[in-house]
Tab-separated table of C-alpha atoms (C1' of nucleotides) in Angstrom:
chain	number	residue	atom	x	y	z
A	1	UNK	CA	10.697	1.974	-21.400
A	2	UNK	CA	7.136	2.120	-20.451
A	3	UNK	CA	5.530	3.098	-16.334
A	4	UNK	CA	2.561	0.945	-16.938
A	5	UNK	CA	1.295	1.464	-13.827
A	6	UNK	CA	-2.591	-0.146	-14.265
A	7	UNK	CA	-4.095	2.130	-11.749
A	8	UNK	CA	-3.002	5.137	-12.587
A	9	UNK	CA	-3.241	4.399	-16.429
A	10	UNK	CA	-6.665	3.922	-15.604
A	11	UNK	CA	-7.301	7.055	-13.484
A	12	UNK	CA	-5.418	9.156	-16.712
A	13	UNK	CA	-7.524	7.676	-18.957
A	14	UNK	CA	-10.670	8.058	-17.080
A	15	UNK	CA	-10.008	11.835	-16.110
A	16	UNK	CA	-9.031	12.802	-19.745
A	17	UNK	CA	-12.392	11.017	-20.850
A	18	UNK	CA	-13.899	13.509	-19.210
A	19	UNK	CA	-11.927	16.736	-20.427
A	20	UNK	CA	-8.310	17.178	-22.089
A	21	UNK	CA	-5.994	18.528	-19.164
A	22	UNK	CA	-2.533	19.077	-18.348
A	23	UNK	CA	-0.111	16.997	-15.843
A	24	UNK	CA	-0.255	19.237	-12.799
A	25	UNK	CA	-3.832	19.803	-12.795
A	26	UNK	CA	-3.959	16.233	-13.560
A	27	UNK	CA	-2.659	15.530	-10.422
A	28	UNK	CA	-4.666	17.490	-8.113
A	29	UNK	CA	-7.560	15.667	-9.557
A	30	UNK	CA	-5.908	12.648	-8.390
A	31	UNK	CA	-6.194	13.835	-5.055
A	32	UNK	CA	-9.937	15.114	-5.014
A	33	UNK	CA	-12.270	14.233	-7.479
A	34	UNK	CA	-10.574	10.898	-7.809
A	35	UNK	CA	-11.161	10.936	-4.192
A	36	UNK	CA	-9.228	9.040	-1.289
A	37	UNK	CA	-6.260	7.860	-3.503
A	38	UNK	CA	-2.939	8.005	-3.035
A	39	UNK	CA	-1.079	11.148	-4.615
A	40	UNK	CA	1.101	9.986	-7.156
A	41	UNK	CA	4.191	12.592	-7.227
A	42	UNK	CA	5.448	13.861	-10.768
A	43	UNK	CA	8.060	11.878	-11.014
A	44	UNK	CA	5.198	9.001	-11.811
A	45	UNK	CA	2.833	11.309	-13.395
A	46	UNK	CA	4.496	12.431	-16.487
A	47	UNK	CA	7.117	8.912	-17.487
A	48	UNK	CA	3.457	8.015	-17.143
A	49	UNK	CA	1.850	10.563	-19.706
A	50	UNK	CA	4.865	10.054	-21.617
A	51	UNK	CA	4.057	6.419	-22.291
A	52	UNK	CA	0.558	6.623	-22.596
A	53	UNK	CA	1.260	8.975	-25.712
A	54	UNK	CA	3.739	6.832	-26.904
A	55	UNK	CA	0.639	4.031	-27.110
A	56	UNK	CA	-0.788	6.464	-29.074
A	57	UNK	CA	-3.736	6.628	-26.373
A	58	UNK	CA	-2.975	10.631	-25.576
A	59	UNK	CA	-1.998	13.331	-27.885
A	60	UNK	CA	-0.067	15.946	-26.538
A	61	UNK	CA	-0.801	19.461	-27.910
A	62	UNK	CA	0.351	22.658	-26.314
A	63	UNK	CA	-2.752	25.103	-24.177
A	64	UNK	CA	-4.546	27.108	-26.751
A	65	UNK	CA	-4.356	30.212	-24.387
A	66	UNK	CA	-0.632	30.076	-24.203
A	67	UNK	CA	1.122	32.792	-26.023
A	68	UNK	CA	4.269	30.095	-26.870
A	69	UNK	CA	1.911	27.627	-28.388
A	70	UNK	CA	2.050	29.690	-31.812
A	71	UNK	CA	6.045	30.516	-31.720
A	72	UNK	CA	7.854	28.599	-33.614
A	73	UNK	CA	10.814	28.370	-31.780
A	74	UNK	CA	12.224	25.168	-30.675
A	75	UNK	CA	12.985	24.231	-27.057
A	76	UNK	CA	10.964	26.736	-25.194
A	77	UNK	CA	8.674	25.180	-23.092
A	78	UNK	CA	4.331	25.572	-23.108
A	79	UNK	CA	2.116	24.237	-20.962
A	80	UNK	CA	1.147	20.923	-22.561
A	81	UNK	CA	-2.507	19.487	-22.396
A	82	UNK	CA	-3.195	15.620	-22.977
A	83	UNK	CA	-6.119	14.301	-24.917
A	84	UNK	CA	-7.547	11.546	-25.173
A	85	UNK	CA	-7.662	9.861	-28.732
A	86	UNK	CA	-10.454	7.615	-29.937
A	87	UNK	CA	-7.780	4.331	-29.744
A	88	UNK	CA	-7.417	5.867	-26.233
A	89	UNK	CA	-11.575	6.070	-25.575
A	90	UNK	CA	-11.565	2.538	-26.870
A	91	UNK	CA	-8.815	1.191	-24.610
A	92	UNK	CA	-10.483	2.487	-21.455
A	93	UNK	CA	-13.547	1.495	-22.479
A	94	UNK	CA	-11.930	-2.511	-22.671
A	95	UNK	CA	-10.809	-1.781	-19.102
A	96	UNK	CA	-14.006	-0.705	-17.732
A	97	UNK	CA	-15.099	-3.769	-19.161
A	98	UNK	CA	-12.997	-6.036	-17.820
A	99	UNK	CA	-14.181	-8.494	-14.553
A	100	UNK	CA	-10.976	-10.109	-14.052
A	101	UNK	CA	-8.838	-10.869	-10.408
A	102	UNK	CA	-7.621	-8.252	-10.561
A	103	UNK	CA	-10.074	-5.763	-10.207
A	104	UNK	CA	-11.012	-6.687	-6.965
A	105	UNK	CA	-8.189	-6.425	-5.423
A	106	UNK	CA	-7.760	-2.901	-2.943
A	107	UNK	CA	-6.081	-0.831	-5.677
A	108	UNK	CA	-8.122	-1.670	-8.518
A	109	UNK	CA	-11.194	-1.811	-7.134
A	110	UNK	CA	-10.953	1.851	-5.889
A	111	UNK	CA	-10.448	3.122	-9.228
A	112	UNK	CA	-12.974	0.906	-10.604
A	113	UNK	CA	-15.285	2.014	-8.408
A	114	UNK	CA	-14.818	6.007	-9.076
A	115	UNK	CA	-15.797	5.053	-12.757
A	116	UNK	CA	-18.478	3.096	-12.024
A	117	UNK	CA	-20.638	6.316	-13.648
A	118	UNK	CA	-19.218	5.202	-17.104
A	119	UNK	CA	-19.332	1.116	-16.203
A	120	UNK	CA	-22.079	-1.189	-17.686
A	121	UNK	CA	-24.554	-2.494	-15.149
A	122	UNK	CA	-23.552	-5.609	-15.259
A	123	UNK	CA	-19.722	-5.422	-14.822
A	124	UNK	CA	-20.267	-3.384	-12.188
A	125	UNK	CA	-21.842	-6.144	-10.236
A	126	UNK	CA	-19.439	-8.830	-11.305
A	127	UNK	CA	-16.768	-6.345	-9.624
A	128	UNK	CA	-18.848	-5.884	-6.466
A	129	UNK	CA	-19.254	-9.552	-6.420
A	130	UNK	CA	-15.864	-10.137	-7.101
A	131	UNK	CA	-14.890	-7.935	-4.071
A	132	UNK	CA	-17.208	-8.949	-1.769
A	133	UNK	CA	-15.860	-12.240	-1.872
A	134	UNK	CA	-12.506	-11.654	-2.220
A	135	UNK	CA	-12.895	-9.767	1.369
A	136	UNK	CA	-14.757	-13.176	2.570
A	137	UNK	CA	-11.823	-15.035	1.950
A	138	UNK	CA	-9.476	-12.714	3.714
A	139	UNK	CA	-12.013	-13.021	6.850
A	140	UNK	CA	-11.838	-16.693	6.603
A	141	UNK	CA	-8.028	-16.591	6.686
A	142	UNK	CA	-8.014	-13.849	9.298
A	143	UNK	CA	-10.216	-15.824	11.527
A	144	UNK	CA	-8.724	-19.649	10.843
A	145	UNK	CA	-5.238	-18.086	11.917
A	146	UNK	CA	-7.080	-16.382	14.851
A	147	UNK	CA	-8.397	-19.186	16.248
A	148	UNK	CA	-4.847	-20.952	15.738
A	149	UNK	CA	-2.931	-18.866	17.962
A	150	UNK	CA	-5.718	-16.660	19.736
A	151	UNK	CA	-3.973	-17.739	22.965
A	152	UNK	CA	-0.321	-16.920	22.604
A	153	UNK	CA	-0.912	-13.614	21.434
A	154	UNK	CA	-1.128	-10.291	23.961
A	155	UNK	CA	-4.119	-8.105	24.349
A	156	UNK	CA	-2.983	-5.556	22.161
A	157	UNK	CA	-1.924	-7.874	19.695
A	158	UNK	CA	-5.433	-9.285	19.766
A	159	UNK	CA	-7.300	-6.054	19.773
A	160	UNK	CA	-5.250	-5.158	16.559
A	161	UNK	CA	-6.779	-8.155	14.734
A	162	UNK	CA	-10.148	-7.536	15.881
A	163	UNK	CA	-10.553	-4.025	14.722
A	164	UNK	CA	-8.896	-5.505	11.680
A	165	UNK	CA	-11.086	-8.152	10.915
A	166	UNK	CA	-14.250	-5.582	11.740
A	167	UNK	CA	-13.193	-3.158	9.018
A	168	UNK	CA	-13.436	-5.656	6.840
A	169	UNK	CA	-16.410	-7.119	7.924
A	170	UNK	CA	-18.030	-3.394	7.286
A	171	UNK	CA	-16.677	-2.770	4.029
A	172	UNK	CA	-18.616	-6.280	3.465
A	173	UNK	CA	-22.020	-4.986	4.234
A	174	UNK	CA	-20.950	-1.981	2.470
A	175	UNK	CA	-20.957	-4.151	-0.604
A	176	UNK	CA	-23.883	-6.103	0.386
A	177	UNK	CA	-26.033	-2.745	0.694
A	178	UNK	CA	-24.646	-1.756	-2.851
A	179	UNK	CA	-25.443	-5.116	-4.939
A	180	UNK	CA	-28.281	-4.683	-3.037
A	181	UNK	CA	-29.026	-1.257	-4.578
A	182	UNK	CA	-27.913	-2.645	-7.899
A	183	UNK	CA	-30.309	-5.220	-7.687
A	184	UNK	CA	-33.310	-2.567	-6.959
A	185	UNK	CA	-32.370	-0.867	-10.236
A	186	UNK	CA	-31.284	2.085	-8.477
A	187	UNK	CA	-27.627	1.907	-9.010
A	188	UNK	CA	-26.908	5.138	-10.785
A	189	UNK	CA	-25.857	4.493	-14.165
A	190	UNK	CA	-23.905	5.418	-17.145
A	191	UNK	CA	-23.791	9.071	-17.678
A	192	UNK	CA	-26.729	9.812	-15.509
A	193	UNK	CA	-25.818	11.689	-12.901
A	194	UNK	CA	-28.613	11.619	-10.950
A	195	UNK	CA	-28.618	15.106	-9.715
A	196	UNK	CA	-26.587	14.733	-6.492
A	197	UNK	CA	-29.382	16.111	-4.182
A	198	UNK	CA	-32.644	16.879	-3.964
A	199	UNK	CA	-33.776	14.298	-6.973
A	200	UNK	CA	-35.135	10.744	-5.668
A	201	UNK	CA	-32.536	8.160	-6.103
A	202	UNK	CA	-31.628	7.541	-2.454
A	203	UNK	CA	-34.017	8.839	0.105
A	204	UNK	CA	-31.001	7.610	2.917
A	205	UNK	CA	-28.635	9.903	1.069
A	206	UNK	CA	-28.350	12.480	3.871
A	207	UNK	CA	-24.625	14.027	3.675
A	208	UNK	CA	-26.039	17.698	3.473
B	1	UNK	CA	23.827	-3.181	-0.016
B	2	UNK	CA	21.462	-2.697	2.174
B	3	UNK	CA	17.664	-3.776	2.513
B	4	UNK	CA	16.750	-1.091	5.484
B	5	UNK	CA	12.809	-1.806	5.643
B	6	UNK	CA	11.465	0.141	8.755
B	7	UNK	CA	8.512	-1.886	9.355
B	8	UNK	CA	9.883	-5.577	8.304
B	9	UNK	CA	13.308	-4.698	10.446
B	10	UNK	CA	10.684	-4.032	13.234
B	11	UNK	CA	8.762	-6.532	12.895
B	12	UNK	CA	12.035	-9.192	12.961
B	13	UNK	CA	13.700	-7.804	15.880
B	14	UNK	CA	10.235	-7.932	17.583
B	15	UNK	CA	9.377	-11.618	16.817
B	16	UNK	CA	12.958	-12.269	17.437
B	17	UNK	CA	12.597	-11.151	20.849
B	18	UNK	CA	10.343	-13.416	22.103
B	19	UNK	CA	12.357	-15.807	20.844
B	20	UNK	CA	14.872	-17.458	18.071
B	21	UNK	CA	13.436	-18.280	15.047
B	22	UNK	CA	14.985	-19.551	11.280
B	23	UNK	CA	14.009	-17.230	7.983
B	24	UNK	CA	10.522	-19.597	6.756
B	25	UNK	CA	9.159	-19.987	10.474
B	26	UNK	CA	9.770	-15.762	10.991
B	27	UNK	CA	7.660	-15.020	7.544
B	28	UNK	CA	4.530	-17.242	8.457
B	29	UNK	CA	4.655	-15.248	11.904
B	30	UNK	CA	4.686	-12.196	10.378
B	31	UNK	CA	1.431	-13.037	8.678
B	32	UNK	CA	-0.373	-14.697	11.867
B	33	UNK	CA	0.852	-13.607	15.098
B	34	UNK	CA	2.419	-10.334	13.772
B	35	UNK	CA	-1.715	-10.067	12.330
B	36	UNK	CA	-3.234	-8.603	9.497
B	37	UNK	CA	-0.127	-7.650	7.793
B	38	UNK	CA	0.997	-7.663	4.336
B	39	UNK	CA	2.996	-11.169	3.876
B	40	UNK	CA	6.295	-10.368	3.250
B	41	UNK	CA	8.102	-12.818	0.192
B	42	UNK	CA	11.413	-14.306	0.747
B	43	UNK	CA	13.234	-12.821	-1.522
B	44	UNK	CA	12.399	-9.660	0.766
B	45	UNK	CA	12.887	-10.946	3.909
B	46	UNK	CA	16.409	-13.244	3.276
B	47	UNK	CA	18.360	-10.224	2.134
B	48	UNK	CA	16.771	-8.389	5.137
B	49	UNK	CA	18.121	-10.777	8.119
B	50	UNK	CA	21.467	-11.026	6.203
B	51	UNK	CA	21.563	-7.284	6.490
B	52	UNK	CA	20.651	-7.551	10.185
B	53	UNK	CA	23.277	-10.177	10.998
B	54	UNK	CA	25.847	-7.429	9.161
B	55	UNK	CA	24.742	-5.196	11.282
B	56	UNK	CA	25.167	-7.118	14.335
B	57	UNK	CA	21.482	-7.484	15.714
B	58	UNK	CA	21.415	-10.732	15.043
B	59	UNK	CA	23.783	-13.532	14.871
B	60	UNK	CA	23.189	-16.877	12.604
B	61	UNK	CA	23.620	-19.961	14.117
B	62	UNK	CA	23.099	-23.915	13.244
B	63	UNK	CA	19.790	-24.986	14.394
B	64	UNK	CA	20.723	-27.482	17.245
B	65	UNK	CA	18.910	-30.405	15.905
B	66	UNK	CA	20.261	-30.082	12.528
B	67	UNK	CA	22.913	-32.735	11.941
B	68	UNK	CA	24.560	-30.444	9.366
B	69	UNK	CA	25.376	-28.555	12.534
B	70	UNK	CA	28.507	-30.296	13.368
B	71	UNK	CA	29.280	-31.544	9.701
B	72	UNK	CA	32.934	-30.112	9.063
B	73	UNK	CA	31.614	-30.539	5.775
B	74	UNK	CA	31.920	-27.274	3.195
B	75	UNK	CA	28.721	-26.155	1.471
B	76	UNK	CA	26.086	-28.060	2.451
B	77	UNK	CA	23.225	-25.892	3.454
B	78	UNK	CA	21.504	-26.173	7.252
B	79	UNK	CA	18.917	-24.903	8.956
B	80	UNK	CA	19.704	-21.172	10.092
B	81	UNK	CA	18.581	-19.708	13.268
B	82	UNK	CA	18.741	-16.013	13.884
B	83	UNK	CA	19.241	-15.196	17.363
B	84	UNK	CA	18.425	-11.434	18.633
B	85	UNK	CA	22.187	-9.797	20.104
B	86	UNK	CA	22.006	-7.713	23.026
B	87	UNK	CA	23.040	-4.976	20.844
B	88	UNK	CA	19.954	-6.081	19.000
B	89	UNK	CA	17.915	-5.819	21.790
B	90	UNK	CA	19.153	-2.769	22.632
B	91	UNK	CA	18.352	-1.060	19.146
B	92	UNK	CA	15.043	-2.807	19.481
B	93	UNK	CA	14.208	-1.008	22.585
B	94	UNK	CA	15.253	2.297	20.900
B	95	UNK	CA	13.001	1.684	18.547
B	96	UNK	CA	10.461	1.032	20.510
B	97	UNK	CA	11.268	4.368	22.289
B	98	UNK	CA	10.764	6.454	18.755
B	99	UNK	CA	7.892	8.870	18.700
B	100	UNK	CA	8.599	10.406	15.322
B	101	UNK	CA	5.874	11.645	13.116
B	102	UNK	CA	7.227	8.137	11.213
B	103	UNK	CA	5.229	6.437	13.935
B	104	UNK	CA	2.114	7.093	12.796
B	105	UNK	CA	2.145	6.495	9.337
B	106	UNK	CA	-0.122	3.912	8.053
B	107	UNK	CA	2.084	0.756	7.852
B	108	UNK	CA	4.832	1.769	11.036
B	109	UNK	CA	1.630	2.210	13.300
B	110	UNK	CA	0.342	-1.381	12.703
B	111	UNK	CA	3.879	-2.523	13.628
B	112	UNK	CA	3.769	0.011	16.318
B	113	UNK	CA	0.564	-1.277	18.046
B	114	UNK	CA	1.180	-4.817	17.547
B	115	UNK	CA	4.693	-4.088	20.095
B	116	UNK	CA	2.708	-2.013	22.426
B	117	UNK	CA	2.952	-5.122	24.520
B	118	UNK	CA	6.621	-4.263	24.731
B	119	UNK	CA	5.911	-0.326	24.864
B	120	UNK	CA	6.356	2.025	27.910
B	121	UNK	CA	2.770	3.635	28.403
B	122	UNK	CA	3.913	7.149	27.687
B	123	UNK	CA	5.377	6.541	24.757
B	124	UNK	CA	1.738	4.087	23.449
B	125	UNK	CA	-0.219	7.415	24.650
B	126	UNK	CA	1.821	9.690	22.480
B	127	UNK	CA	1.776	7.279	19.153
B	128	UNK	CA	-1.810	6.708	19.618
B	129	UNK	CA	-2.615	10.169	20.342
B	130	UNK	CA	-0.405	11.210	17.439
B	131	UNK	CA	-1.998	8.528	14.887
B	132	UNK	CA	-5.304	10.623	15.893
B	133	UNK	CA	-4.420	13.919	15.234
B	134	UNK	CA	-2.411	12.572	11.679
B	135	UNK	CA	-6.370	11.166	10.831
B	136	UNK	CA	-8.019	14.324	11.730
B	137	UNK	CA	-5.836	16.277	9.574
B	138	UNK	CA	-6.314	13.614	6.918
B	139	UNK	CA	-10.233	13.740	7.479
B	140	UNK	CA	-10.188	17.783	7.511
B	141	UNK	CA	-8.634	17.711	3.755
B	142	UNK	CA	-10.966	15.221	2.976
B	143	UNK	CA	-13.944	17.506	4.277
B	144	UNK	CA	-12.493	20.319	2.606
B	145	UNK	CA	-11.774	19.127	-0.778
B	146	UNK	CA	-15.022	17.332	-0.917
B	147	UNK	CA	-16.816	20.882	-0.150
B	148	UNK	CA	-15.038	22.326	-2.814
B	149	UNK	CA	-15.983	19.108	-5.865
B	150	UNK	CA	-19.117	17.943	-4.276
B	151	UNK	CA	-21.276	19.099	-7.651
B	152	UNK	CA	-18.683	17.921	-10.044
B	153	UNK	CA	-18.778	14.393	-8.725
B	154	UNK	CA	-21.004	11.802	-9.792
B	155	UNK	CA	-22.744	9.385	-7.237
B	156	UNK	CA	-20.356	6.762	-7.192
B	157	UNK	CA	-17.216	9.144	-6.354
B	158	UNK	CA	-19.316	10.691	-3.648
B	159	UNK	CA	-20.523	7.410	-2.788
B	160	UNK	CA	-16.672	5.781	-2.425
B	161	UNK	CA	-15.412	9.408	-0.563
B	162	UNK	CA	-18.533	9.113	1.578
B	163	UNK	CA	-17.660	5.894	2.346
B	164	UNK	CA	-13.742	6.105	3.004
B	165	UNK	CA	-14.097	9.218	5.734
B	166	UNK	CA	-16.124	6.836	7.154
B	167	UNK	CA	-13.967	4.619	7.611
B	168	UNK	CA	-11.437	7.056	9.128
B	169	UNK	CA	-13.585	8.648	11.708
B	170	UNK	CA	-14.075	4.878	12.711
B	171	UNK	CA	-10.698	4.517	13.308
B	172	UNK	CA	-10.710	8.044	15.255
B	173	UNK	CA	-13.299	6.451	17.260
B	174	UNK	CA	-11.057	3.230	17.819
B	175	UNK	CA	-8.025	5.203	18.723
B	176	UNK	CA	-10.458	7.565	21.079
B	177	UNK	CA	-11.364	4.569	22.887
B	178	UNK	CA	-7.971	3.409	23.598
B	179	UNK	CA	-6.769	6.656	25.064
B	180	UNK	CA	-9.360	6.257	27.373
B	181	UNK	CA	-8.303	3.152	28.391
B	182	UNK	CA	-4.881	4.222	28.780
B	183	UNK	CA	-5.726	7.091	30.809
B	184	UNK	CA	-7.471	4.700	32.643
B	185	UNK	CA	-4.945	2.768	33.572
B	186	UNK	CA	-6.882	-0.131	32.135
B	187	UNK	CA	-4.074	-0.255	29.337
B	188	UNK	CA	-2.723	-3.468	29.313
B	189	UNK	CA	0.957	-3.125	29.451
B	190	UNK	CA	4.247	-4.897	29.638
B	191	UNK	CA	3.142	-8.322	29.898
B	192	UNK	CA	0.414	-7.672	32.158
B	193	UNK	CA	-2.488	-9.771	30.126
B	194	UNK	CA	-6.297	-8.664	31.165
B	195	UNK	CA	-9.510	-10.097	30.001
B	196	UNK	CA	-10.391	-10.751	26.077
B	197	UNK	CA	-13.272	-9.327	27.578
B	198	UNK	CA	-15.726	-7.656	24.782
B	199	UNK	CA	-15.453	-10.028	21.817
B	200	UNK	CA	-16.637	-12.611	22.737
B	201	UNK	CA	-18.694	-13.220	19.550
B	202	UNK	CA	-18.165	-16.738	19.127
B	203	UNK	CA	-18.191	-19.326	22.037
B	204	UNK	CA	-18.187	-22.117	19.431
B	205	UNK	CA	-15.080	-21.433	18.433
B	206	UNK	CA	-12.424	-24.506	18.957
B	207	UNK	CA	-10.135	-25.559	16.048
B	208	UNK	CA	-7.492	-25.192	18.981
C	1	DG	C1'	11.075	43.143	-7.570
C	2	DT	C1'	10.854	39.213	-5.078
C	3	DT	C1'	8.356	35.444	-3.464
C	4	DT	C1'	4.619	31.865	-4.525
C	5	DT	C1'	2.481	29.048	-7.219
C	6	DC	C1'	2.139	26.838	-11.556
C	7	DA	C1'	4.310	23.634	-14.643
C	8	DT	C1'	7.509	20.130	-16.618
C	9	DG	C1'	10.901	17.075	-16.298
C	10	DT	C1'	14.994	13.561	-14.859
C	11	DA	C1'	18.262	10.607	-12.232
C	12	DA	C1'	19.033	8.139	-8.259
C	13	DC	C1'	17.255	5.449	-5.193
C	14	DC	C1'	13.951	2.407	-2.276
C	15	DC	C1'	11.235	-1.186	-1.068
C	16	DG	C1'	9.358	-4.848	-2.537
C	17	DT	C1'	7.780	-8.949	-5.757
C	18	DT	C1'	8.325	-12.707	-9.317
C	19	DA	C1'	10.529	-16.226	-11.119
C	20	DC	C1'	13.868	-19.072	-10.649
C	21	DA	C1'	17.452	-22.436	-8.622
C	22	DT	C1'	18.759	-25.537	-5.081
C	23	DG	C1'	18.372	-29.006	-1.832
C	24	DA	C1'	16.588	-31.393	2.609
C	25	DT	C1'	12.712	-33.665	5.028
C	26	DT	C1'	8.199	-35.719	5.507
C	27	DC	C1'	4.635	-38.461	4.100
C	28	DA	C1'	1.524	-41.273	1.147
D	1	DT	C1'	9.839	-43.763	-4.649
D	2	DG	C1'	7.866	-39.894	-5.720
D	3	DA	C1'	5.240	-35.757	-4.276
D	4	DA	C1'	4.541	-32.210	-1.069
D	5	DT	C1'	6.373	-29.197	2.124
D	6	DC	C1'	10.176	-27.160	4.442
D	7	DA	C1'	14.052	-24.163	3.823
D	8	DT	C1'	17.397	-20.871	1.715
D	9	DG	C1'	18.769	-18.016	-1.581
D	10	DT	C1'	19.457	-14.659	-5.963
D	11	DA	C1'	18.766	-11.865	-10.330
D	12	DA	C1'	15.642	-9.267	-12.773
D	13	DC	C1'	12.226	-6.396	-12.727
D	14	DG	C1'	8.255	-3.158	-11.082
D	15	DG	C1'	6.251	0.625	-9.448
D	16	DG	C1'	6.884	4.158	-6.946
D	17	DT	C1'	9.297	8.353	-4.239
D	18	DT	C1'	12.894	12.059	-3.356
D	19	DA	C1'	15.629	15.387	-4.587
D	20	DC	C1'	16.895	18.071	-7.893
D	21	DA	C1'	16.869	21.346	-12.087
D	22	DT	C1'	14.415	24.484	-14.907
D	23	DG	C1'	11.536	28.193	-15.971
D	24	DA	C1'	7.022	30.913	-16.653
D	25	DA	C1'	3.047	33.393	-14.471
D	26	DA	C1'	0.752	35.389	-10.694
D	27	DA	C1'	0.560	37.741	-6.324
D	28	DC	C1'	2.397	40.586	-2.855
DNA sequence: GTTTTCATGTAACCCGTTACATGATTCA
DNA sequence: TGAATCATGTAACGGGTTACATGAAAAC
């Protein structure tokens, strides 16, 4: 047995913090609130659920507002909703709090990031750290093997690794500007939302 | 059996091409010359050529200055060189030919690109140009889902969404600029080499 | 009343890695 | 001579998708 996928454990976790839910709306959140990520099709989603409740992290109980919930007949299926339980709360919180490796690698750190809201001030920059070099070290590989072999490769070949090495490079000063920001104090932090707009906060924030 | 990769079968025939290579030398290529991409392991990439020499793309052969070579001797283990067939060649070059939506998925369009050397200029404007329209579908859900969530989200989710469309519409802008050059006639095709013109970046460079 | 969408699930497969095993060659 | 690197391979597993099967609720 046991999916234990790490990111989308995490993801579950996080998005059943919030509110208790069912898989398919699950998913979509997957998709938009949880922002850019991948979708992950059903066929992960519930083995997934599945084994999470078997940790004993999710209970499953079956939608208040469906009329099957009360029947008690066997087999007939209800639309099941997943909440979190306090062992579960207390697992995700030991994941938010953890600065290893890991976390800084692409996957991770996306998730990690989108729960940054609920993330201590200083983990966060230990992961933003943690990135930031991690992506240094790719740019030092990417440019000791360019330099190698810069002439024995075709133009197209070459502009591929340039544009390459460049999106790195930005998602660098990316993380720059945000440890930055953390720095200032202004890193938005647990549970304070900040009121997305007119607020102060982030006089750059433009967006709308 | 039957390893069938897409992008690693690509990439093999492709390095192949230029010329013959044995299984270790092929997998450093594939993370230097071949660029930026993921570093395939051995245990992918052994089962792969074997698959390849089945289906007769490549043949195996001695390397030349490996004594074993002429050894009558059973069992003993030599150097193997993987030589590109004309039938390999040939399935290479349909390949090449393939403007499939497959094209311009994420991983097949690095491949893709990095062969453009090798590519007729028709079929480099339609994968480019169909790369772009897959990213501006890809940014319109983005815009779209983000209109719909935008209050529900916390500054860090907007902050990483805000951040990857970014990203994308950069690489709109990339691809936008090498249409242009294409339609230029500035693209820089079969083995015609033209200036490394804009980088430029770093005259210290040496290491060579 | 039929088509969509919502909702849950499973089995088969795919593409890849990790860990391991083996042995040859190079170099200090 | 022993350690590092070159070189080839395989078995077990991991994490995911596809295609399929099922059925209820909503929309037309």
């Amino acid at each position: 047995m046991s999916r234990r996928s790490g990111v989308l454990e995490f993801a579950v976790l996080g998005l059943l913090r919030e509110s208790p839910m069912h898989g398919y709306e699950l998913r979509k959140r997957l998709n938009t609130s949880l922002g850019v990520f991948r979708a992950f099709s059903y066929g992960t989603l519930y083995p997934c659920l599945k084994t999470l409740v078997a940790q004993g992290w999710l209970t499953e109980e079956a939608a208040p507002e469906d009329p099957l919930a009360t029947a008690p007949l066997g087999g007939r299926r209800a639309k099941i909703v997943y909440r979190l339980t306090p062992e579960g709360k207390e697992h995700f919180e030991d994941l938010l709090a953890q600065t290893g490796p890991d976390a800084w690698e692409d996957e991770q750190f996306g998730v990690r990031f989108a729960f940054f809201g609920h993330t201590e001030r200083d983990v966060r920059m230990r992961v933003l750290e943690g990135r930031r070099s991690r992506l240094e070290e790719r740019l030092e590989r990417m440019r000791a093997s360019l330099a190698r072999t810069r002439e024995r490769l075709d133009d197209y070949t070459l502009e591929l690794q340039r544009h390459g090495m460049e999106s790195v490079e930005r998602e660098v000063r990316w993380l720059n500007e945000l440890i930055e920001t953390e720095r200032a104090g202004r890193g938005r932090a647990k549970g304070r939302p900040a009121e997305t707009g007119r607020d102060d906060t982030d006089p750059s924030d433009t967006t709308k």
